[in-house]
PDB file of C-alpha atoms in Angstrom:
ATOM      1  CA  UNK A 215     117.042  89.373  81.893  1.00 38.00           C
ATOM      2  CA  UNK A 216     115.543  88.167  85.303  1.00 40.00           C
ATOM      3  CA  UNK A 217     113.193  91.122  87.441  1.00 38.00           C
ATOM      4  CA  UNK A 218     114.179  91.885  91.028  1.00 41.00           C
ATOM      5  CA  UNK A 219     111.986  90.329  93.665  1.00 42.00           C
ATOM      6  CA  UNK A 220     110.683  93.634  94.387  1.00 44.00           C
ATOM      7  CA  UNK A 221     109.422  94.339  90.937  1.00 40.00           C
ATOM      8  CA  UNK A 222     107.516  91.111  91.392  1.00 39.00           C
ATOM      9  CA  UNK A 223     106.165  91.833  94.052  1.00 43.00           C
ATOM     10  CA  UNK A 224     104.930  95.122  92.962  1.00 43.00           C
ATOM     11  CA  UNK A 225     102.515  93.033  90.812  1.00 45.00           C
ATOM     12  CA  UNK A 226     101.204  90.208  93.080  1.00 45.00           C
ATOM     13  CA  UNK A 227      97.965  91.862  94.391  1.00 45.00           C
ATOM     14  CA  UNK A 228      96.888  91.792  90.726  1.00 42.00           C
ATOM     15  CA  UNK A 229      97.950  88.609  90.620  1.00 41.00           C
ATOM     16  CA  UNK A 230      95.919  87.539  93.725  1.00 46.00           C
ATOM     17  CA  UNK A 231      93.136  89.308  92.186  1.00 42.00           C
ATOM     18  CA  UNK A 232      93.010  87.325  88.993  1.00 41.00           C
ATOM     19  CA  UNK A 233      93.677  83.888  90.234  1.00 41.00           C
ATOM     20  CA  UNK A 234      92.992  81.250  92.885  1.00 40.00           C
ATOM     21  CA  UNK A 235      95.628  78.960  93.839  1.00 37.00           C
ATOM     22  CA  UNK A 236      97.000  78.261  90.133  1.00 40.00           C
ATOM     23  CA  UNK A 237      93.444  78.517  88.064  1.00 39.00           C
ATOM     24  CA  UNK A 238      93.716  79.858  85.122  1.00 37.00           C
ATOM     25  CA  UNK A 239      90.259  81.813  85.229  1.00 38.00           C
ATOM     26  CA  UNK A 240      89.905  85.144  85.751  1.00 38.00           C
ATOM     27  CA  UNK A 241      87.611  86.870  87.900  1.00 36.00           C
ATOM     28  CA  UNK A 242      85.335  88.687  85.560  1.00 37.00           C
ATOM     29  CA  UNK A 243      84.685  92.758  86.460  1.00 37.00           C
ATOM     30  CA  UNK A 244      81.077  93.129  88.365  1.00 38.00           C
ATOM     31  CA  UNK A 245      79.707  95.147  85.244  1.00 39.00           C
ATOM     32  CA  UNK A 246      80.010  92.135  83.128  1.00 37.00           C
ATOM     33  CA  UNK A 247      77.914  89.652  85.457  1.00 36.00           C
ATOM     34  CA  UNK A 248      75.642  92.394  86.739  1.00 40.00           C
ATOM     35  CA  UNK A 249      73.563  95.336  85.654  1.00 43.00           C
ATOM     36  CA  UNK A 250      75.692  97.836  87.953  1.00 40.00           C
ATOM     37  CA  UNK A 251      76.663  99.323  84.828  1.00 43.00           C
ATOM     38  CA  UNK A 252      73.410  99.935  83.721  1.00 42.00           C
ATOM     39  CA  UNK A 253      72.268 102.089  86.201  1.00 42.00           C
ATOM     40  CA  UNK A 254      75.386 103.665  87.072  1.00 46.00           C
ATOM     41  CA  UNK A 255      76.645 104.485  83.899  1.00 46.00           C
ATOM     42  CA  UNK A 256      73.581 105.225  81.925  1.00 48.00           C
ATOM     43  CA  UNK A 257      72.309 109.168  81.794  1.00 48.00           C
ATOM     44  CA  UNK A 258      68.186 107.743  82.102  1.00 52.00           C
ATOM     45  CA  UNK A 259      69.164 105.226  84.574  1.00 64.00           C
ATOM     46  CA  UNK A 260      71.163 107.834  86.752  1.00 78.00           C
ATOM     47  CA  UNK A 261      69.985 108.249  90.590  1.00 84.00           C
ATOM     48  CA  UNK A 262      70.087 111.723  91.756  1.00 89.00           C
ATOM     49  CA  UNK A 263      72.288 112.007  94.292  1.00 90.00           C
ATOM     50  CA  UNK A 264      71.888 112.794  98.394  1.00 91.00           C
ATOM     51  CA  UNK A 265      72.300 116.640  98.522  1.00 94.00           C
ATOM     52  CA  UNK A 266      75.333 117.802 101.524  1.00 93.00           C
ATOM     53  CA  UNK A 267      74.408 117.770 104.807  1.00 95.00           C
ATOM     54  CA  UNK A 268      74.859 121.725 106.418  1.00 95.00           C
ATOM     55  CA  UNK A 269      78.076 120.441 107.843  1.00 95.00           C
ATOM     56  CA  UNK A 270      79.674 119.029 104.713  1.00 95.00           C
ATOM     57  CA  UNK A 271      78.222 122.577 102.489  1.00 94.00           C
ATOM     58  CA  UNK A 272      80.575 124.266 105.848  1.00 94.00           C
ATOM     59  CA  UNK A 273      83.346 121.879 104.733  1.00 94.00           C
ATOM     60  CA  UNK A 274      83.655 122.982 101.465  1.00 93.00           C
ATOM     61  CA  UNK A 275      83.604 126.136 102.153  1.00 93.00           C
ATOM     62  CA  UNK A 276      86.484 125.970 104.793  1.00 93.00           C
ATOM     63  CA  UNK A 277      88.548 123.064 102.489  1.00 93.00           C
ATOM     64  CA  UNK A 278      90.808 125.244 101.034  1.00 93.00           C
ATOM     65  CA  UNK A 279      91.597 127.622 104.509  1.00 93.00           C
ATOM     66  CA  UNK A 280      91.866 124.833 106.575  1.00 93.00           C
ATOM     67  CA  UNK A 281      94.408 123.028 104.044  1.00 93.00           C
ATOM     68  CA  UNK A 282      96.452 126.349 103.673  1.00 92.00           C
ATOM     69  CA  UNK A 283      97.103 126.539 107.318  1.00 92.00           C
ATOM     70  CA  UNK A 284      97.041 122.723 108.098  1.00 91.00           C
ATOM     71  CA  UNK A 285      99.428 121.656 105.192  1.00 90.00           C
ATOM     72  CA  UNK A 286     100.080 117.878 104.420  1.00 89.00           C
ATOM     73  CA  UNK A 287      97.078 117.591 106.980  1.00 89.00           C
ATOM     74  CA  UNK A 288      94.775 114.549 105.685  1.00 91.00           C
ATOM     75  CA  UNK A 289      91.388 113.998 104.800  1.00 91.00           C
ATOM     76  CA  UNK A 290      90.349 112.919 108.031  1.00 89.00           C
ATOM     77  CA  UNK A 291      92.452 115.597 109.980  1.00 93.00           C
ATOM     78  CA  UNK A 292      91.057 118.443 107.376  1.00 93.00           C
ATOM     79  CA  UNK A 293      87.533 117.107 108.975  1.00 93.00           C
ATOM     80  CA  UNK A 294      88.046 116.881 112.453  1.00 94.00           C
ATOM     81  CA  UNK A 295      89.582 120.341 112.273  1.00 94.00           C
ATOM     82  CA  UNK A 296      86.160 121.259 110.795  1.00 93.00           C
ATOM     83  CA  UNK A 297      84.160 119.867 113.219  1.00 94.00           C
ATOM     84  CA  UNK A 298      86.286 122.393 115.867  1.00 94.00           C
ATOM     85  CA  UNK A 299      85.561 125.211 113.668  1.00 94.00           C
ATOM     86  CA  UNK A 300      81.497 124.085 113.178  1.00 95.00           C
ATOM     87  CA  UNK A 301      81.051 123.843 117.296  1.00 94.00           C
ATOM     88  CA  UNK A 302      82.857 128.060 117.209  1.00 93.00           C
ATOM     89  CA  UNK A 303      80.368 129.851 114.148  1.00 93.00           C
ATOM     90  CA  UNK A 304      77.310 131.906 115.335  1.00 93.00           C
ATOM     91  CA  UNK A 305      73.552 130.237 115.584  1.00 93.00           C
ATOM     92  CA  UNK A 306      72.637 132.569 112.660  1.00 94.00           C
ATOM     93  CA  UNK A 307      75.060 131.243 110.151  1.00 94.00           C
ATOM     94  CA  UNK A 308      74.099 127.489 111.301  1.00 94.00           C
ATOM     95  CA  UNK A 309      70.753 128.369 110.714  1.00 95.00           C
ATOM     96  CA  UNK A 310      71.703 129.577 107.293  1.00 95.00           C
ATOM     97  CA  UNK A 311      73.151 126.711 106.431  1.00 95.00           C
ATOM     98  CA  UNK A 312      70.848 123.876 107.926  1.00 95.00           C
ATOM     99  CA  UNK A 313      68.297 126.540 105.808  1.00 96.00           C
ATOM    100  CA  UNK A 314      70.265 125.561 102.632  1.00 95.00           C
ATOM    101  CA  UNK A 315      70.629 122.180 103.633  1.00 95.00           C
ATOM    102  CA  UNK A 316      67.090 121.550 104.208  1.00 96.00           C
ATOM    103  CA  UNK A 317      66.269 123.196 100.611  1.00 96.00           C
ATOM    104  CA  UNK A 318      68.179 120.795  98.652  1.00 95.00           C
ATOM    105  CA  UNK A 319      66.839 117.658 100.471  1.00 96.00           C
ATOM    106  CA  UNK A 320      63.357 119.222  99.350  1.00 96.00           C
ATOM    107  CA  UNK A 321      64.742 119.511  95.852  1.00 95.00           C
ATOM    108  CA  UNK A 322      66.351 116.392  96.167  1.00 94.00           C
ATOM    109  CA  UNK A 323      62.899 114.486  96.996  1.00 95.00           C
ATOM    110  CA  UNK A 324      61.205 115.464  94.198  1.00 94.00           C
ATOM    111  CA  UNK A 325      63.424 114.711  91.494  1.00 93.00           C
ATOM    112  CA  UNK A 326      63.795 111.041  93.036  1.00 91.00           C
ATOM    113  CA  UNK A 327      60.273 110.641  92.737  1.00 92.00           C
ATOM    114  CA  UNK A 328      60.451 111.868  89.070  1.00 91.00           C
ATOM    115  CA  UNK A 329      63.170 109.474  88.752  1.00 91.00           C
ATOM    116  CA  UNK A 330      61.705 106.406  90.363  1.00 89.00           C
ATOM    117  CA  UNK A 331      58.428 107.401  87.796  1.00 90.00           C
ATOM    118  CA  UNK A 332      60.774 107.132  84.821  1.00 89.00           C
ATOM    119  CA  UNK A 333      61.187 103.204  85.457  1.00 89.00           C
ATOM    120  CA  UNK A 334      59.346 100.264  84.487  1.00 89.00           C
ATOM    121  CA  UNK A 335      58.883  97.635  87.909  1.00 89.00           C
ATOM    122  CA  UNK A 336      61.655  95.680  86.454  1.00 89.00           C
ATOM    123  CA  UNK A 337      64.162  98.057  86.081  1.00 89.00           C
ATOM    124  CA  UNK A 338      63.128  99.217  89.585  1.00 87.00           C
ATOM    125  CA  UNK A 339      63.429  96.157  91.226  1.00 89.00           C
ATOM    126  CA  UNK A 340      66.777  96.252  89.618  1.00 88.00           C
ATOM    127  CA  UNK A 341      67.959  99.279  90.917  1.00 87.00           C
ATOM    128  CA  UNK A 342      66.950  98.321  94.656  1.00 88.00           C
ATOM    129  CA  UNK A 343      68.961  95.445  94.439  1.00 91.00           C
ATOM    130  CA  UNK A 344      72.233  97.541  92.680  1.00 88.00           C
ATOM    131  CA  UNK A 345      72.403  99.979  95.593  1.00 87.00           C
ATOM    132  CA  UNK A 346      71.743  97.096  98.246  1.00 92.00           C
ATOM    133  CA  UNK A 347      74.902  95.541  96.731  1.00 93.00           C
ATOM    134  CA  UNK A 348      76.170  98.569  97.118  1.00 90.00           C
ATOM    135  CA  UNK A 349      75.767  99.374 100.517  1.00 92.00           C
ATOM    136  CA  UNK A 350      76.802  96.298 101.062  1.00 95.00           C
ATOM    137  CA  UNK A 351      80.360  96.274  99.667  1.00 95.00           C
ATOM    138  CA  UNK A 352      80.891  99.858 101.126  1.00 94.00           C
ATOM    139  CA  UNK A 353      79.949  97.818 104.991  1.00 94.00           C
ATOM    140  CA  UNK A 354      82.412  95.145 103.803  1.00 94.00           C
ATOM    141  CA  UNK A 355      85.319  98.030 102.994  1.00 95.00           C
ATOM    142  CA  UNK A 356      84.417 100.136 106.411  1.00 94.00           C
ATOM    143  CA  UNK A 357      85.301  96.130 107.892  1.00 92.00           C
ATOM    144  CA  UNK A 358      88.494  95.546 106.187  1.00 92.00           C
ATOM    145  CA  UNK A 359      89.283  99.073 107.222  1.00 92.00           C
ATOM    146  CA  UNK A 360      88.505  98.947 110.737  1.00 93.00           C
ATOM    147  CA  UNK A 361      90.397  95.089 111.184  1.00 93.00           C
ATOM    148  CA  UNK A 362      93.395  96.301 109.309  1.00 92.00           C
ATOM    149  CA  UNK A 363      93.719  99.059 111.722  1.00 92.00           C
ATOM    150  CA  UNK A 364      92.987  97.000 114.910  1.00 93.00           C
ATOM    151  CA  UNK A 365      96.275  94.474 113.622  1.00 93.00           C
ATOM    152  CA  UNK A 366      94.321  91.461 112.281  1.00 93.00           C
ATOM    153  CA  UNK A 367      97.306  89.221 111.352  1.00 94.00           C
ATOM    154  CA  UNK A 368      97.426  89.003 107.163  1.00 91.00           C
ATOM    155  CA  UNK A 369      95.737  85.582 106.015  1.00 91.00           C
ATOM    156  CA  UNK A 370      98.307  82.725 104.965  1.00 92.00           C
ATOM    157  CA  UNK A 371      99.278  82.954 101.290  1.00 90.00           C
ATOM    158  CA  UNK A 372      98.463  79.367  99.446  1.00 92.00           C
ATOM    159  CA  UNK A 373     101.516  77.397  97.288  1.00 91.00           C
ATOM    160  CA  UNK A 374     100.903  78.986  94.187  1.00 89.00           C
ATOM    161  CA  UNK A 375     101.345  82.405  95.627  1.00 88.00           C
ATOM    162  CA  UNK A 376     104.640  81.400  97.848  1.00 87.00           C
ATOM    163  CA  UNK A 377     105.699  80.260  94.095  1.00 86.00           C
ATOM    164  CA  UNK A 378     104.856  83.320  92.026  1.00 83.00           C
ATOM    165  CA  UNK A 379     106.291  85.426  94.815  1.00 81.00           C
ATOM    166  CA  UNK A 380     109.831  83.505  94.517  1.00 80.00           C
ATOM    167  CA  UNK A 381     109.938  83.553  90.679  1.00 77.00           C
ATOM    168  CA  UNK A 382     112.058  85.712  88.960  1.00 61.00           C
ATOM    169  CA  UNK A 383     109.814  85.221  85.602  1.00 52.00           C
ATOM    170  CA  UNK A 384     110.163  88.795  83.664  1.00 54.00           C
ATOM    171  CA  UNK A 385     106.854  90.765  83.869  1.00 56.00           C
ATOM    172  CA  UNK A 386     107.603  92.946  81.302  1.00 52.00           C
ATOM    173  CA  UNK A 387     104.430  95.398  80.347  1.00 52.00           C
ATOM    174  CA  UNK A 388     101.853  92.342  79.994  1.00 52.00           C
ATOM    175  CA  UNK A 389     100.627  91.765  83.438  1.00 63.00           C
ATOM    176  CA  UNK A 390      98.128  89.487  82.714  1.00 65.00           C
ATOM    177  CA  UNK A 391     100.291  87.284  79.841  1.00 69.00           C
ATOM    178  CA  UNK A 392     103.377  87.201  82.637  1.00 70.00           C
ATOM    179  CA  UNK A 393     100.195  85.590  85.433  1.00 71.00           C
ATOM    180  CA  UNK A 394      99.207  82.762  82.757  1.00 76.00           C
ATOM    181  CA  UNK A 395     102.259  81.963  81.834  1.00 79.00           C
ATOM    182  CA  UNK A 396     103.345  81.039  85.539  1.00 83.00           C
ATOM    183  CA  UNK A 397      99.994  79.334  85.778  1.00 85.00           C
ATOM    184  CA  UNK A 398     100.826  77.172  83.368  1.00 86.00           C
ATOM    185  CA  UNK A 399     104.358  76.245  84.768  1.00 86.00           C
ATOM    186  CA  UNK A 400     102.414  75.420  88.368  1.00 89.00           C
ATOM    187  CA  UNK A 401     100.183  73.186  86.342  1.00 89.00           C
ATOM    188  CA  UNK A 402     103.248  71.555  84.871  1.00 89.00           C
ATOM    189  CA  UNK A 403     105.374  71.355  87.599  1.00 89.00           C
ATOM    190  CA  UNK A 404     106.095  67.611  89.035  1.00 91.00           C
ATOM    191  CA  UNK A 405     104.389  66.997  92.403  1.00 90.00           C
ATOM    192  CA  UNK A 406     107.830  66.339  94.179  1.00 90.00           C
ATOM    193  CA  UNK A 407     108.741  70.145  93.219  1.00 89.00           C
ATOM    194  CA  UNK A 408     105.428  71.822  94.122  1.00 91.00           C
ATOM    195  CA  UNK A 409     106.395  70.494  97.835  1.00 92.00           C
ATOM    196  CA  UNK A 410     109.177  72.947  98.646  1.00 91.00           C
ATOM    197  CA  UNK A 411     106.152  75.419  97.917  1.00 91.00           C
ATOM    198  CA  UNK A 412     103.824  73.671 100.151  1.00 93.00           C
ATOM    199  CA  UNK A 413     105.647  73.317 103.007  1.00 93.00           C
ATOM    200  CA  UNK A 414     106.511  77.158 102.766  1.00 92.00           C
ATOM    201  CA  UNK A 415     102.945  77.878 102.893  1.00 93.00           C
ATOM    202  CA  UNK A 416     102.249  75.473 106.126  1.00 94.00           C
ATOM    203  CA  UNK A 417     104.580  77.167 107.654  1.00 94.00           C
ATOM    204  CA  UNK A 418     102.953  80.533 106.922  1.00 94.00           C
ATOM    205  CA  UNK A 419      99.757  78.843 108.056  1.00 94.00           C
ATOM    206  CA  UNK A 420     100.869  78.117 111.564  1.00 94.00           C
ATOM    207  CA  UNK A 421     102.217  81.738 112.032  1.00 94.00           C
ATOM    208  CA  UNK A 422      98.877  82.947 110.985  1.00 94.00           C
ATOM    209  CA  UNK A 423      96.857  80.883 113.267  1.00 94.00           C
ATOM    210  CA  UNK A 424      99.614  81.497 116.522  1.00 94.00           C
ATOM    211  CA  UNK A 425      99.311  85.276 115.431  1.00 95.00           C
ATOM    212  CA  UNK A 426      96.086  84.959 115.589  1.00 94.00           C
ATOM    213  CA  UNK A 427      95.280  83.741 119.075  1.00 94.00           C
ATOM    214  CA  UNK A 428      97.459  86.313 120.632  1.00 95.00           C
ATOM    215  CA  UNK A 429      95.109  89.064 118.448  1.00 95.00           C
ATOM    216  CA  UNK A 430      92.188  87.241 119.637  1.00 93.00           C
ATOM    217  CA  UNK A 431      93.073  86.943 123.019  1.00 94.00           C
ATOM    218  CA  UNK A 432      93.814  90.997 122.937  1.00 93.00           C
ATOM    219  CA  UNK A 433      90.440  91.802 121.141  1.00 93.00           C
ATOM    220  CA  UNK A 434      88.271  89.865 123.927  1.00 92.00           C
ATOM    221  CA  UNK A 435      90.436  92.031 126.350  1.00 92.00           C
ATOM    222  CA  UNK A 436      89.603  94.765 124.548  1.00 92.00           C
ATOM    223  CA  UNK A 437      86.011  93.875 124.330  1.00 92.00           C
ATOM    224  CA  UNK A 438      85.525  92.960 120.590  1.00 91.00           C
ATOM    225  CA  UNK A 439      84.337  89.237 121.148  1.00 90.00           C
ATOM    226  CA  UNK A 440      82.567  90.217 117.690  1.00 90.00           C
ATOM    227  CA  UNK A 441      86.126  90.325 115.966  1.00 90.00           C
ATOM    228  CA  UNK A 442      86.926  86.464 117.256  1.00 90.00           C
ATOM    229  CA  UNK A 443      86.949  83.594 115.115  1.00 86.00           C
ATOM    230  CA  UNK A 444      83.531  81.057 116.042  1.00 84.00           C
ATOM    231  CA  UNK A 445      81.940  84.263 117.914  1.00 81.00           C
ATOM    232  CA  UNK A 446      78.004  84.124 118.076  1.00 73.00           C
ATOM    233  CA  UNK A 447      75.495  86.594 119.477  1.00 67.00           C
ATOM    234  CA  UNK A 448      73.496  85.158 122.152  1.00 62.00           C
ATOM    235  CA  UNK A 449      70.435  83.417 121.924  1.00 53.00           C
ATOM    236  CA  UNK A 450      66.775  85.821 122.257  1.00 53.00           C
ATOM    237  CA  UNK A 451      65.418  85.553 125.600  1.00 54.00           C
ATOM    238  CA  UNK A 452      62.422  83.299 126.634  1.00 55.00           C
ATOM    239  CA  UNK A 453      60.359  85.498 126.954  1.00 55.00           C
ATOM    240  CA  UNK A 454      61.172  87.100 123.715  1.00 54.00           C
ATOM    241  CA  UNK A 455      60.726  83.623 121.817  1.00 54.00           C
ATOM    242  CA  UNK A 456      56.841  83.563 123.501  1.00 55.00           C
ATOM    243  CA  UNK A 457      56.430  87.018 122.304  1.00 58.00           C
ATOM    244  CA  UNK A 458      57.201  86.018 118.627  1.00 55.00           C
ATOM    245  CA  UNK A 459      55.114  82.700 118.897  1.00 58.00           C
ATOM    246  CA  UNK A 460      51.960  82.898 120.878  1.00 57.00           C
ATOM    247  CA  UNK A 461      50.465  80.841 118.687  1.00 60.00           C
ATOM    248  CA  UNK A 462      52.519  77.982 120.210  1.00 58.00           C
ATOM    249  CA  UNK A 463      51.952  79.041 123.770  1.00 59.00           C
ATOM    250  CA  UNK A 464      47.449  79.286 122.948  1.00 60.00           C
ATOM    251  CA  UNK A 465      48.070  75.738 121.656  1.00 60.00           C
ATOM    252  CA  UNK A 466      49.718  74.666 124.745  1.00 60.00           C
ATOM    253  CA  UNK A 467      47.047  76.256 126.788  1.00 60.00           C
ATOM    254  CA  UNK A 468      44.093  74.539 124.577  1.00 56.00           C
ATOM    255  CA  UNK A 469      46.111  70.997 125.493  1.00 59.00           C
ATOM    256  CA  UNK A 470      46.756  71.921 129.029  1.00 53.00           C
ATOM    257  CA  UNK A 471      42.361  72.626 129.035  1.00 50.00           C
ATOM    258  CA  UNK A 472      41.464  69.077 127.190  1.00 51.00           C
ATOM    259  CA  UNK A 473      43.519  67.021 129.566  1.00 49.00           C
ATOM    260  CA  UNK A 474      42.285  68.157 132.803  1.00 47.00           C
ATOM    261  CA  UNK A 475      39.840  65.973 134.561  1.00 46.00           C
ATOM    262  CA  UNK A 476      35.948  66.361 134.051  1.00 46.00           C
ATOM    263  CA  UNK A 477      35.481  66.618 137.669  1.00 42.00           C
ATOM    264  CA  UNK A 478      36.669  70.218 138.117  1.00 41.00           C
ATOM    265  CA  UNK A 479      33.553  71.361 135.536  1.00 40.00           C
ATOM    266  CA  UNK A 480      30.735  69.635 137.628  1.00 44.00           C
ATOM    267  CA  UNK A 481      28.819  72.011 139.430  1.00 40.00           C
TER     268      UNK A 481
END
């Protein structure tokens, strides 16, 4: 019995997730191609985490009150109404806080030392790189995050996806079985009916790229250039290239020196 559209589509950012215009490869989890796992799931490797700032200990402590007279108010609502209610307490209970605060960075020092004592250079070396990756992927989600809610038109879907999205192949409770199997069919499939599909997707192309240039065109009003397609930051000053070669400009001075004529050092 053929699935509604609907339940197919339910399942395509999996399938978008495990493969790449038709390939049959999946992407493999970051634990099995890294050492994430090591240090984040292992009690000895185990950073100690960054104690609450005073404002975030004030947070939890108001979570609960603010949600019982804010209900269905969100995460970020349940904050901002904190912030309100930090700016309104007394000196001495900030104090008491940023007192507490400070106490648990102190505590929190230490034991990273202890920790960063427990580990060979390797594993060290390891770790730095771990929460640079990271730091890195949370910039990357912050990005997504911030174009998503700026309007960035969605990125055109290739042929294989326009395909699975039209099937009406039953999914049944084997996600990954019910992606191979139409992977195989768009490997099979004759060139002459893979077009239908193609031209599908060029059409989604050019509505991406015309959707696009009106986003643009509203960012650079809006005074993102950053968020436009080719955008780079400009060039360092001059002056700030001498400043980071002088080298170059004593070399140019000892040339300038041998070339002059003999007759301006006679007495």
């Amino acid at each position: 019995m053929a699935v509604k559209l609907g339940s197919v589509q339910s399942g395509l950012s999996l399938i978008n997730a495990l493969f790449r215009i038709g390939s049959s490869k999946c992407i493999r989890p970051a634990c099995e191609t890294t050492n994430l796992c090591r240090y984040f799931g292992s009690n000895k490797l185990q950073p100690p985490k960054r104690p609450l700032t005073a404002f975030f200990d004030f947070l939890g402590q108001k979570r609960d009150e603010i949600k019982l007279n804010n209900p269905g108010a969100k995460v970020q609502e349940v904050a901002a109404i904190a912030g309100q209610m930090w700016k309104t307490i007394s000196e001495e209970e900030k104090k008491a806080l940023q007192d507490r605060a400070h106490r648990r960075m102190e505590a929190y020092k230490v034991q990273r030392l202890q920790f960063l004592d427990q580990l060979t250079p390797a594993e060290r070396e390891e770790l730095v790189v771990s929460q640079r990756e990271h730091r890195r992927k949370r910039k990357h989600r912050r990005h997504v995050l911030e174009l998503h809610k700026l309007g960035k038109p969605k990125r055109p879907v290739s042929p294989f996806f326009v395909f699975v999205r039209a099937s009406q192949v039953e999914r049944g409770d084997a996600p990954i079985q019910f992606v191979k199997g139409l992977a195989e069919r768009w490997k099979m499939m004759p060139e002459e009916e893979k077009e239908m599909y193609r031209e599908e997707a060029q059409m989604d192309t050019e509505r991406y790229y015309r959707h696009m240039e009106v986003w643009e065109a509203k960012m650079i009003k809006a005074g993102r250039p950053d968020l436009v397609r080719g955008y780079h930051k400009k060039s360092r000053s001059r002056r700030a290239k001498r400043r980071k070669n002088p080298s170059k400009r004593k070399a140019r001075r000892k040339s300038a020196t041998r070339n002059q004529p003999d007759e301006m050092y006679e007495e």
